[in-house]
Short mmCIF file of C-alpha atoms in Angstrom, two decimals:
data_model
loop_
_atom_site.label_atom_id
_atom_site.label_comp_id
_atom_site.label_asym_id
_atom_site.label_seq_id
_atom_site.Cartn_x
_atom_site.Cartn_y
_atom_site.Cartn_z
CA MET A 1 134.84 95.86 136.60
CA ALA A 2 132.51 93.44 135.32
CA ALA A 3 131.36 93.41 138.17
CA ALA A 4 130.56 97.00 138.06
CA MET A 5 128.77 96.88 135.16
CA SER A 6 125.32 94.89 136.39
CA MET A 7 125.25 97.92 138.65
CA VAL A 8 121.95 99.20 137.76
CA THR A 9 120.06 102.30 139.28
CA SER A 10 116.68 100.22 140.04
CA SER A 11 115.13 103.17 138.61
CA SER A 12 115.09 102.81 135.35
CA PHE A 13 112.95 103.06 132.13
CA THR A 14 111.54 100.51 131.54
CA PHE A 15 111.21 100.44 127.41
CA PRO A 16 108.33 99.98 125.72
CA SER A 17 109.35 96.55 124.19
CA GLN A 18 108.73 96.81 120.77
CA GLY A 19 108.47 100.02 120.50
CA LEU A 20 105.72 99.98 118.53
CA ARG A 21 102.66 102.84 119.32
CA LEU A 22 99.46 100.67 118.35
CA PRO A 23 96.68 102.48 117.48
CA THR A 24 93.68 102.03 119.63
CA ARG A 25 91.08 103.97 116.49
CA SER A 26 87.45 103.55 117.04
CA HIS A 27 86.24 101.90 113.43
CA PRO A 28 82.99 101.86 112.23
CA CYS A 29 82.24 98.61 111.55
CA MET A 30 84.36 97.57 114.47
CA LYS A 31 82.46 94.91 117.07
CA PRO A 32 83.54 95.27 120.87
CA GLN A 33 84.28 92.08 121.23
CA ARG A 34 82.66 89.09 122.85
CA ARG A 35 84.46 86.30 123.99
CA ILE A 36 82.46 82.78 123.84
CA MET A 37 83.76 79.96 125.46
CA ARG A 38 83.46 76.88 124.68
CA LYS A 39 84.53 72.98 125.82
CA ASP A 40 84.62 70.16 123.62
CA ALA A 41 85.52 67.12 124.88
CA SER A 42 89.43 67.55 124.21
CA ASN A 43 90.48 71.42 124.47
CA VAL A 44 88.34 74.78 125.50
CA ILE A 45 88.26 77.35 122.36
CA THR A 46 88.09 81.12 122.42
CA ALA A 47 86.34 82.35 119.46
CA THR A 48 86.46 86.24 119.91
CA TYR A 49 85.35 87.77 116.55
CA GLU A 50 82.79 87.21 114.80
CA LEU A 51 81.95 86.67 111.16
CA LYS A 52 78.92 90.10 110.81
CA PRO A 53 77.20 90.05 107.61
CA PRO A 54 76.51 93.39 104.91
CA PRO A 55 74.04 95.59 105.63
CA TYR A 56 71.66 94.33 102.87
CA PRO A 57 71.08 91.12 102.45
CA LEU A 58 72.63 88.92 100.72
CA ASN A 59 70.68 89.61 96.52
CA ALA A 60 70.00 93.12 97.60
CA LEU A 61 73.04 94.44 95.61
CA GLU A 62 71.59 92.69 92.61
CA PRO A 63 72.10 92.69 89.56
CA HIS A 64 75.57 94.40 89.21
CA MET A 65 77.03 91.90 91.59
CA SER A 66 74.91 88.83 93.11
CA ARG A 67 73.29 86.75 95.74
CA GLU A 68 75.49 83.48 94.35
CA THR A 69 78.99 86.06 94.67
CA LEU A 70 78.08 87.23 97.77
CA GLU A 71 76.35 83.93 99.02
CA TYR A 72 80.17 82.32 98.35
CA HIS A 73 81.75 86.01 99.26
CA TRP A 74 81.21 86.98 101.82
CA GLY A 75 79.48 83.13 103.71
CA LYS A 76 82.07 81.14 102.61
CA HIS A 77 85.52 83.49 102.17
CA HIS A 78 84.39 86.41 104.68
CA ARG A 79 83.35 82.86 107.17
CA ALA A 80 86.79 81.02 106.52
CA TYR A 81 89.10 83.95 107.07
CA VAL A 82 87.25 85.34 110.46
CA GLU A 83 87.08 81.12 111.48
CA ASN A 84 91.38 80.66 110.81
CA LEU A 85 91.85 83.71 113.11
CA ASN A 86 90.09 82.40 115.92
CA LYS A 87 91.89 79.30 115.72
CA GLN A 88 95.40 81.20 114.90
CA VAL A 89 94.90 83.78 118.16
CA GLY A 90 93.73 81.64 120.03
CA GLY A 91 97.02 80.66 122.67
CA THR A 92 98.49 83.25 122.16
CA ASP A 93 100.20 86.82 122.70
CA LEU A 94 97.44 88.00 120.04
CA GLU A 95 94.68 86.42 121.62
CA GLY A 96 92.10 90.34 123.40
CA LEU A 97 93.98 91.81 121.39
CA SER A 98 90.91 94.51 119.40
CA LEU A 99 91.49 93.17 115.14
CA GLU A 100 93.20 95.71 113.99
CA ASP A 101 96.26 95.57 116.91
CA VAL A 102 95.69 92.23 115.37
CA ILE A 103 96.32 93.56 112.38
CA ILE A 104 99.27 96.15 112.97
CA VAL A 105 100.79 94.51 115.58
CA SER A 106 100.98 91.21 113.10
CA TYR A 107 102.19 92.61 110.04
CA ASN A 108 105.38 93.37 111.74
CA ARG A 109 106.39 95.40 109.53
CA GLY A 110 106.41 93.54 106.28
CA ASP A 111 108.14 90.45 108.28
CA ILE A 112 103.95 88.77 108.46
CA LEU A 113 103.67 86.61 111.02
CA PRO A 114 100.41 84.32 110.23
CA ALA A 115 97.38 86.07 111.71
CA PHE A 116 98.07 88.70 109.42
CA ASN A 117 96.64 87.43 106.30
CA SER A 118 93.45 85.61 107.82
CA ALA A 119 93.37 88.91 110.83
CA ALA A 120 93.76 91.72 107.38
CA GLN A 121 91.10 89.70 105.00
CA ALA A 122 88.57 89.69 108.13
CA TRP A 123 88.89 93.49 107.76
CA ASN A 124 89.67 93.85 104.71
CA HIS A 125 86.02 92.07 103.81
CA ASP A 126 83.91 94.23 107.31
CA PHE A 127 84.75 97.02 105.10
CA PHE A 128 83.72 96.27 101.74
CA TRP A 129 80.64 95.39 102.31
CA GLU A 130 80.22 98.64 104.40
CA SER A 131 81.56 100.27 101.09
CA MET A 132 78.66 99.40 99.21
CA ARG A 133 75.22 99.66 99.82
CA PRO A 134 71.88 98.67 97.30
CA GLY A 135 71.40 102.14 95.17
CA GLY A 136 74.59 102.74 95.25
CA GLY A 137 77.22 104.39 93.14
CA GLY A 138 76.92 108.57 91.14
CA LYS A 139 78.78 111.20 93.34
CA PRO A 140 79.22 112.12 96.26
CA SER A 141 79.12 116.15 98.14
CA GLY A 142 79.75 118.22 100.11
CA ASP A 143 82.91 118.30 102.46
CA LEU A 144 83.77 115.06 99.95
CA LEU A 145 83.20 116.29 97.15
CA ASP A 146 85.37 118.80 97.44
CA LEU A 147 88.73 117.34 98.93
CA ILE A 148 88.53 115.28 96.34
CA GLU A 149 88.54 118.51 93.49
CA ARG A 150 90.49 119.30 95.56
CA ASP A 151 93.50 116.07 96.09
CA PHE A 152 92.37 114.82 91.91
CA GLY A 153 91.19 118.11 89.86
CA SER A 154 87.96 116.30 90.13
CA PHE A 155 85.63 113.66 90.42
CA GLU A 156 85.83 112.16 86.96
CA ARG A 157 89.86 112.61 87.51
CA PHE A 158 89.57 110.56 90.37
CA THR A 159 86.88 107.95 89.33
CA GLU A 160 89.76 107.37 87.03
CA GLU A 161 92.43 107.58 89.40
CA PHE A 162 90.66 104.66 91.34
CA LYS A 163 89.81 102.60 88.70
CA SER A 164 93.55 102.18 87.04
CA ALA A 165 94.27 101.19 90.64
CA ALA A 166 92.25 98.25 90.77
CA ALA A 167 92.01 96.87 87.13
CA THR A 168 96.67 96.91 87.60
CA GLN A 169 97.17 95.35 90.88
CA PHE A 170 98.53 92.65 89.43
CA GLY A 171 97.41 89.11 91.02
CA SER A 172 95.34 89.32 93.98
CA GLY A 173 94.90 92.60 96.64
CA TRP A 174 92.15 95.93 96.97
CA ALA A 175 92.61 99.67 95.83
CA TRP A 176 91.51 102.11 98.23
CA LEU A 177 90.70 105.71 99.08
CA ALA A 178 92.68 107.05 102.24
CA TYR A 179 92.94 109.94 103.86
CA LYS A 180 96.38 110.83 104.54
CA ALA A 181 96.90 112.69 108.09
CA ASN A 182 99.43 110.52 109.98
CA ARG A 183 102.83 111.14 111.19
CA LEU A 184 105.70 110.67 108.36
CA GLY A 185 107.38 108.76 110.90
CA LEU A 186 106.50 104.89 110.92
CA GLU A 187 108.00 103.13 113.18
CA ASN A 188 105.69 99.11 110.95
CA ALA A 189 106.30 100.48 107.00
CA VAL A 190 107.51 102.26 104.77
CA ASN A 191 104.53 105.37 103.94
CA PRO A 192 104.23 105.07 100.40
CA TRP A 193 102.81 108.80 100.28
CA SER A 194 105.72 110.17 103.07
CA SER A 195 105.75 113.49 101.29
CA GLU A 196 105.25 116.38 103.29
CA ASN A 197 101.68 117.26 102.55
CA ASP A 198 99.55 116.05 105.40
CA LYS A 199 95.93 115.59 106.01
CA LYS A 200 94.36 114.52 102.46
CA LEU A 201 93.76 112.75 100.34
CA VAL A 202 95.53 108.85 98.54
CA ILE A 203 94.53 106.84 96.15
CA VAL A 204 96.78 102.70 97.20
CA LYS A 205 96.03 100.09 95.86
CA SER A 206 97.53 96.67 98.61
CA PRO A 207 98.17 93.41 97.48
CA ASN A 208 96.58 90.30 98.92
CA ALA A 209 96.00 91.10 102.37
CA VAL A 210 97.86 94.34 103.21
CA ASN A 211 95.54 97.25 103.89
CA PRO A 212 96.12 101.14 104.62
CA LEU A 213 96.13 100.41 108.30
CA VAL A 214 100.19 99.70 108.19
CA TRP A 215 100.60 103.09 106.87
CA ASP A 216 98.49 104.46 109.04
CA TYR A 217 96.21 105.63 107.00
CA PHE A 218 92.29 105.74 107.30
CA PRO A 219 91.02 103.92 105.28
CA LEU A 220 87.77 105.72 103.88
CA LEU A 221 86.77 103.32 100.61
CA THR A 222 88.01 100.01 99.37
CA ILE A 223 87.34 97.30 96.37
CA ASP A 224 88.05 94.07 96.10
CA VAL A 225 90.04 92.49 92.82
CA TRP A 226 90.87 89.45 93.85
CA GLU A 227 89.30 87.26 91.23
CA HIS A 228 86.44 85.84 93.99
CA ALA A 229 85.27 89.02 94.07
CA TYR A 230 84.10 89.29 89.96
CA TYR A 231 84.93 85.63 88.31
CA LEU A 232 81.57 83.85 89.15
CA ASP A 233 79.07 86.96 87.47
CA PHE A 234 82.48 88.89 85.44
CA GLN A 235 84.49 86.25 84.44
CA ASN A 236 88.28 87.99 83.22
CA ARG A 237 86.34 90.89 82.83
CA ARG A 238 88.06 92.84 85.63
CA ALA A 239 88.07 96.49 84.69
CA GLU A 240 84.28 95.78 83.78
CA TYR A 241 83.18 95.01 87.34
CA ILE A 242 85.10 97.71 88.63
CA SER A 243 83.19 99.96 86.34
CA MET A 244 80.27 98.45 87.84
CA PHE A 245 80.30 99.04 91.29
CA MET A 246 81.96 103.33 91.23
CA GLU A 247 78.31 103.71 89.12
CA LYS A 248 76.38 101.32 91.67
CA LEU A 249 77.11 100.04 94.06
CA VAL A 250 79.32 102.69 95.58
CA SER A 251 78.01 103.85 99.33
CA TRP A 252 79.33 107.42 98.72
CA GLU A 253 77.61 107.49 102.45
CA ALA A 254 79.47 105.23 104.28
CA VAL A 255 82.45 106.97 103.20
CA ASN A 256 81.22 110.11 104.42
CA ASP A 257 80.94 108.65 107.45
CA ARG A 258 84.68 107.54 107.23
CA LEU A 259 86.10 110.79 106.51
CA GLU A 260 84.51 112.53 109.25
CA LYS A 261 86.60 110.04 111.19
CA ALA A 262 89.25 110.30 109.82
CA LYS A 263 89.42 114.60 110.28
CA ALA A 264 88.46 114.27 113.52
CA GLN A 265 91.28 111.36 114.53
CA ALA A 266 93.44 113.87 113.05
CA ALA A 267 92.82 116.75 115.09
CA GLU A 268 93.38 114.75 118.11
CA ARG A 269 96.23 113.87 116.95
CA GLU A 270 97.23 117.03 116.24
CA MET A 271 96.36 117.94 120.00
CA GLU A 272 98.12 114.81 121.08
CA GLU A 273 101.50 116.13 119.81
CA GLU A 274 101.21 119.89 121.14
CA ARG A 275 100.22 118.56 124.31
CA ARG A 276 103.30 116.18 124.16
CA LYS A 277 105.59 118.62 122.77
CA LYS A 278 104.50 120.70 125.73
CA GLU A 279 105.21 118.53 128.47
CA GLU A 280 108.97 117.76 126.45
CA GLU A 281 109.43 121.20 126.47
CA GLU A 282 108.85 121.05 130.87
CA TRP A 283 110.91 118.60 130.45
CA LYS A 284 114.31 120.01 129.33
CA PRO A 285 116.64 119.57 132.69
CA THR A 286 117.65 123.62 133.83
CA ASN A 287 121.51 123.81 134.80
CA GLY A 288 122.42 123.03 137.91
CA ASP A 289 119.46 120.67 138.69
CA ASP A 290 120.56 117.76 141.13
CA ASP A 291 117.07 115.87 140.09
CA ASP A 292 117.95 113.60 137.36
CA GLU A 293 116.34 109.95 139.30
CA GLY A 294 114.32 109.82 136.09
CA LEU A 295 118.27 108.73 133.73
CA GLU A 296 119.79 105.49 133.30
CA MET A 297 123.12 105.68 134.84
CA TYR A 298 125.35 102.37 135.01
CA VAL A 299 127.38 103.14 137.92
CA ASP A 300 131.34 102.50 137.42
CA SER A 301 133.26 101.09 139.52
CA GLY A 302 135.99 103.45 140.10
CA ASP A 303 132.47 106.25 141.19
CA ASP A 304 133.68 106.09 144.70
CA SER A 305 129.54 107.77 145.01
CA GLU A 306 127.92 103.42 145.99
CA ALA A 307 131.62 101.63 146.67
CA GLU A 308 131.74 101.90 150.63
CA MET B 1 100.60 80.15 63.19
CA ALA B 2 104.42 78.44 62.66
CA VAL B 3 103.42 79.64 58.26
CA ARG B 4 102.96 83.35 59.85
CA SER B 5 105.77 82.59 61.67
CA LEU B 6 108.69 81.69 58.94
CA ALA B 7 107.15 84.33 56.48
CA THR B 8 108.29 87.52 59.29
CA ARG B 9 111.49 85.84 59.60
CA LYS B 10 111.82 85.53 55.47
CA THR B 11 110.60 89.48 55.14
CA LEU B 12 113.06 90.13 57.44
CA THR B 13 116.34 88.85 55.80
CA LEU B 14 115.10 90.43 52.04
CA GLY B 15 115.42 94.17 54.42
CA LEU B 16 117.94 94.87 55.61
CA ASN B 17 121.40 94.35 55.53
CA SER B 18 124.53 93.54 57.31
CA THR B 19 125.25 96.84 59.22
CA ARG B 20 121.57 96.99 59.66
CA LEU B 21 121.19 93.81 61.00
CA THR B 22 123.95 94.56 64.35
CA GLN B 23 122.81 97.77 64.97
CA SER B 24 119.08 96.29 65.12
CA ARG B 25 117.26 93.13 65.86
CA ALA B 26 114.55 92.41 64.14
CA LEU B 27 111.58 91.94 67.75
CA GLN B 28 110.15 88.45 68.04
CA THR B 29 106.14 88.56 68.86
CA PHE B 30 104.73 85.69 70.62
CA SER B 31 101.34 83.77 69.87
CA LEU B 32 98.69 82.02 71.25
CA PRO B 33 99.85 78.09 71.56
CA ASP B 34 97.30 75.76 70.65
CA LEU B 35 95.43 73.23 73.36
CA PRO B 36 96.08 69.72 72.27
CA TYR B 37 93.83 68.48 73.51
CA ASP B 38 89.71 69.87 73.42
CA TYR B 39 88.60 72.41 75.57
CA GLY B 40 86.36 69.35 77.13
CA ALA B 41 88.62 67.04 77.57
CA LEU B 42 89.79 67.99 80.74
CA GLU B 43 85.91 67.23 82.40
CA PRO B 44 85.70 66.21 84.99
CA ALA B 45 87.96 67.53 86.94
CA ILE B 46 88.49 70.82 84.91
CA SER B 47 85.39 72.02 83.77
CA GLY B 48 85.45 72.95 79.07
CA GLU B 49 84.76 76.41 80.50
CA ILE B 50 86.80 77.75 81.94
CA MET B 51 89.65 76.25 79.79
CA GLN B 52 87.54 77.95 77.69
CA LEU B 53 88.56 80.63 79.88
CA HIS B 54 91.48 80.49 80.42
CA HIS B 55 93.74 80.06 77.25
CA GLN B 56 91.11 81.86 74.78
CA LYS B 57 90.95 84.98 77.51
CA HIS B 58 93.60 84.89 80.81
CA HIS B 59 96.30 83.14 78.81
CA GLN B 60 95.79 85.45 75.68
CA THR B 61 95.95 89.08 77.44
CA TYR B 62 98.89 88.43 78.84
CA ILE B 63 100.31 87.44 75.96
CA THR B 64 99.18 90.48 74.20
CA ASN B 65 101.29 92.37 77.10
CA TYR B 66 103.51 91.40 77.40
CA ASN B 67 104.23 91.46 73.26
CA LYS B 68 103.33 95.82 73.93
CA ALA B 69 105.62 94.94 76.55
CA LEU B 70 108.70 94.41 74.76
CA GLU B 71 107.77 96.58 72.07
CA GLN B 72 107.85 99.35 74.13
CA LEU B 73 111.61 97.62 76.16
CA HIS B 74 112.94 97.55 72.01
CA GLU B 75 112.13 100.70 71.86
CA ALA B 76 113.67 102.30 75.29
CA ILE B 77 116.79 100.41 74.36
CA GLN B 78 117.00 101.38 70.78
CA LYS B 79 117.21 105.45 72.70
CA GLY B 80 118.67 104.94 75.11
CA ASP B 81 115.85 105.00 78.18
CA SER B 82 117.24 103.12 80.85
CA SER B 83 114.47 104.93 82.73
CA THR B 84 111.74 103.51 80.64
CA VAL B 85 113.55 100.77 80.64
CA VAL B 86 114.03 99.38 84.09
CA LYS B 87 109.95 100.98 84.82
CA LEU B 88 109.41 98.08 82.06
CA GLN B 89 110.31 95.03 84.12
CA SER B 90 106.99 94.56 86.31
CA ALA B 91 105.01 94.24 83.45
CA ILE B 92 107.82 91.94 81.17
CA LYS B 93 108.12 90.02 84.68
CA PHE B 94 104.19 89.67 85.13
CA ASN B 95 102.96 88.46 81.37
CA GLY B 96 106.48 87.15 80.17
CA GLY B 97 106.08 85.05 83.48
CA GLY B 98 102.03 84.58 82.49
CA HIS B 99 102.14 83.58 78.74
CA ILE B 100 106.07 81.12 80.09
CA ASN B 101 103.76 80.23 83.53
CA HIS B 102 100.87 78.71 80.97
CA SER B 103 102.95 77.59 78.24
CA ILE B 104 103.99 75.42 80.07
CA PHE B 105 100.07 74.37 81.85
CA TRP B 106 99.12 73.29 78.92
CA ASN B 107 101.83 70.38 78.26
CA ASN B 108 101.09 69.55 82.57
CA LEU B 109 96.95 67.99 81.15
CA SER B 110 95.71 66.07 79.10
CA PRO B 111 93.28 64.20 78.51
CA ILE B 112 92.56 60.32 80.54
CA ARG B 113 92.20 57.78 77.25
CA GLU B 114 95.16 59.89 76.82
CA GLY B 115 97.20 58.69 79.12
CA GLY B 116 96.68 61.59 81.55
CA GLY B 117 96.83 60.57 85.65
CA GLU B 118 98.77 57.70 85.48
CA PRO B 119 101.54 58.08 87.68
CA PRO B 120 105.04 58.07 86.39
CA LYS B 121 107.54 55.65 85.52
CA GLY B 122 111.70 55.23 84.74
CA SER B 123 113.77 57.68 85.50
CA LEU B 124 111.57 60.76 87.25
CA GLY B 125 109.31 57.12 88.60
CA TRP B 126 112.72 56.76 90.54
CA ALA B 127 113.72 60.35 91.41
CA ILE B 128 110.32 61.50 93.06
CA ASP B 129 110.87 57.69 94.94
CA THR B 130 114.23 58.78 96.24
CA ASN B 131 113.16 62.14 96.68
CA PHE B 132 109.33 62.03 98.45
CA GLY B 133 109.00 58.23 99.85
CA SER B 134 106.10 57.60 96.87
CA LEU B 135 103.82 59.48 94.69
CA GLU B 136 100.92 59.59 97.07
CA THR B 137 103.39 61.27 99.23
CA LEU B 138 104.64 64.41 96.20
CA ILE B 139 101.14 64.03 95.92
CA GLN B 140 100.47 64.64 98.99
CA LYS B 141 103.12 67.77 100.10
CA ILE B 142 102.13 69.48 96.04
CA SER B 143 98.73 69.66 97.22
CA ALA B 144 99.02 70.93 100.98
CA GLU B 145 102.21 73.69 99.48
CA GLY B 146 99.79 74.54 96.31
CA ALA B 147 96.35 75.44 99.08
CA ALA B 148 98.62 76.96 101.53
CA VAL B 149 99.31 79.63 98.63
CA GLN B 150 98.12 83.50 99.83
CA GLY B 151 96.63 84.53 97.16
CA SER B 152 97.52 84.48 93.44
CA GLY B 153 100.10 82.33 92.10
CA TRP B 154 101.42 78.10 91.25
CA VAL B 155 103.18 75.32 92.84
CA TRP B 156 105.76 73.28 91.03
CA LEU B 157 107.82 70.02 90.57
CA GLY B 158 111.61 71.14 89.66
CA LEU B 159 114.32 69.56 89.14
CA ASP B 160 117.35 71.46 90.36
CA LYS B 161 120.23 70.99 88.28
CA GLU B 162 122.97 71.73 90.38
CA LEU B 163 121.45 70.18 93.53
CA LYS B 164 121.02 67.22 91.80
CA LYS B 165 117.71 66.62 93.09
CA LEU B 166 113.62 67.03 92.91
CA VAL B 167 112.21 69.91 94.41
CA VAL B 168 108.64 71.07 95.90
CA GLU B 169 108.37 75.12 95.70
CA THR B 170 105.95 78.00 95.17
CA THR B 171 105.90 80.84 93.30
CA ALA B 172 103.66 84.08 93.87
CA ASN B 173 101.27 85.95 91.95
CA GLN B 174 103.26 85.03 87.63
CA ASP B 175 106.69 84.70 89.36
CA PRO B 176 108.42 81.80 86.61
CA LEU B 177 109.62 78.97 88.63
CA VAL B 178 113.09 80.08 87.81
CA THR B 179 113.48 83.28 90.22
CA LYS B 180 113.70 80.21 92.53
CA GLY B 181 116.75 79.80 91.90
CA ALA B 182 118.28 79.98 88.28
CA HIS B 183 119.34 76.45 87.72
CA VAL B 184 115.53 75.03 89.28
CA VAL B 185 113.74 73.34 86.30
CA PRO B 186 110.22 73.58 85.83
CA LEU B 187 108.33 69.53 85.18
CA LEU B 188 105.06 70.16 86.37
CA GLY B 189 103.24 73.80 87.57
CA ILE B 190 100.21 73.61 88.79
CA ASP B 191 97.88 77.45 88.30
CA VAL B 192 96.48 77.90 92.03
CA TRP B 193 95.23 81.18 90.79
CA GLU B 194 91.00 81.84 91.26
CA HIS B 195 90.37 81.84 88.14
CA ALA B 196 92.55 78.20 87.31
CA TYR B 197 89.28 76.91 89.39
CA TYR B 198 86.78 79.34 90.60
CA LEU B 199 83.97 78.65 88.00
CA GLN B 200 83.81 74.35 89.16
CA TYR B 201 85.19 74.04 92.47
CA LYS B 202 84.97 78.28 93.75
CA ASN B 203 86.35 78.43 97.58
CA ALA B 204 87.08 75.05 97.61
CA ARG B 205 90.79 75.26 95.92
CA PRO B 206 91.75 71.60 97.86
CA ASP B 207 88.80 70.13 95.96
CA TYR B 208 90.54 71.28 92.62
CA LEU B 209 93.87 70.19 93.44
CA LYS B 210 92.98 66.50 94.68
CA ASN B 211 90.93 65.81 90.97
CA ILE B 212 93.71 66.94 89.92
CA TRP B 213 96.16 65.09 89.51
CA LYS B 214 93.38 62.32 87.70
CA VAL B 215 94.17 64.34 84.66
CA ILE B 216 97.96 65.30 85.31
CA ASN B 217 100.47 64.39 81.86
CA TRP B 218 103.71 61.98 83.94
CA ASN B 219 104.52 62.39 80.31
CA TYR B 220 105.46 65.99 79.34
CA ALA B 221 107.25 65.40 83.33
CA SER B 222 109.39 62.90 82.79
CA GLY B 223 110.42 63.84 79.96
CA VAL B 224 111.29 67.01 80.36
CA TYR B 225 113.54 65.29 83.79
CA GLU B 226 114.80 63.00 81.19
CA LYS B 227 116.62 65.67 79.43
CA GLU B 228 117.44 68.51 81.84
CA SER B 229 118.79 65.43 83.59
CA ALA B 230 121.20 63.60 80.57
#
């Protein structure tokens, strides 16, 4: 009996080992990977992720965000995340993955692996620099403004809610505007906005390194509320920093670009869903069909089909 | 400060008769404790600018918000509003924890000329050697764990009263040490929120942790240890 249990037909399914569908979304600020081989006396180091500078000089956001802040925030904090990430990823399974894939995999359904903090923070800071621009602030327009008014009532209400999220994220973290058009059944995390309502703008806040990629949302805008982001310029006055960010720094152009990509991705996914549904329809077994090679079957020893 | 709280208690007893006392207890509110030293007295380990902001702004804000949350909790309890009672728990943990932790922290520090940095003697010194091998080893361990805290939090030397041993623990955000074990008593806590060191040390948290030992008040920790292990 025991021996028979191990008889398995050779044409069996291989299920993906983790059941995670890795998103391969191309993000506007993702650099293509570059492999740099460096040899030192003891071993070969492969650095795959690079520190990208902000899209403006370090003093360009003055007087609102000082050059000194950028020098430390980008030059020390962000740089350290990238360097640590390379050290943590080198020689592991994660090597060679895109940054977003490292984030999703190392999030590990909330039971985070060591590389997560470095990977997510590297990504978050890239995204943060690109969320600002010299002479920023003001109001969005076009589709983006329409959506904001649809989902928050008015631009003013949106601003209040975003500022409140940023002010009430206790400890270190981030506040986000994101586009939610995702599959409700998340394999990797609990969806914080699990209503049926999809294709809408949402505001979320997250602790430490967590970002909305882990919930499969499409981030549109972020503000860093770790103390290092504002302490040199504002000390404990986080609310002032947040207001300054909204009034003087937000790059609505960047947010707009991202929204377009988010909508395109949502449309693509819808089409994929349709295609997949159609395929499943075609797969449904019709009665009396012998052709079920795709199914895995355990053959019972009592069954005399293969015994002799 | 002492006079003010006395006055509050007096007015309460005058205003309430015994039946009302059992129905509604007065709410004790909290106020910012004075530092036992000047803001600049811990220099150069911790700058006067940081000490002043840390005490007058950060700690005060925790107290203000803690009092507010307690008032709302008091009301909600009296009304039997369970939903609000539960909803307030995180605000109480953040702000109450912030008040608890910082109150301990000010006592954990002391100017060099008042004994800051002097190694612990007596029973705590002996316990440290027994539990960790040496004071240097303990210091390395606390510094390493403090540096490794992701985001905001604290690193602690605690006494586990049940297991009767010293432990090194970290807590996130303003979680007090008791969240790591009902029987764990804080002897020494070091704030590793960025506000505790940023203006002076910027991103170099390990440097802050290296220097703070020069002003750590082991006398206070010893006192707590002796009392709690009696």
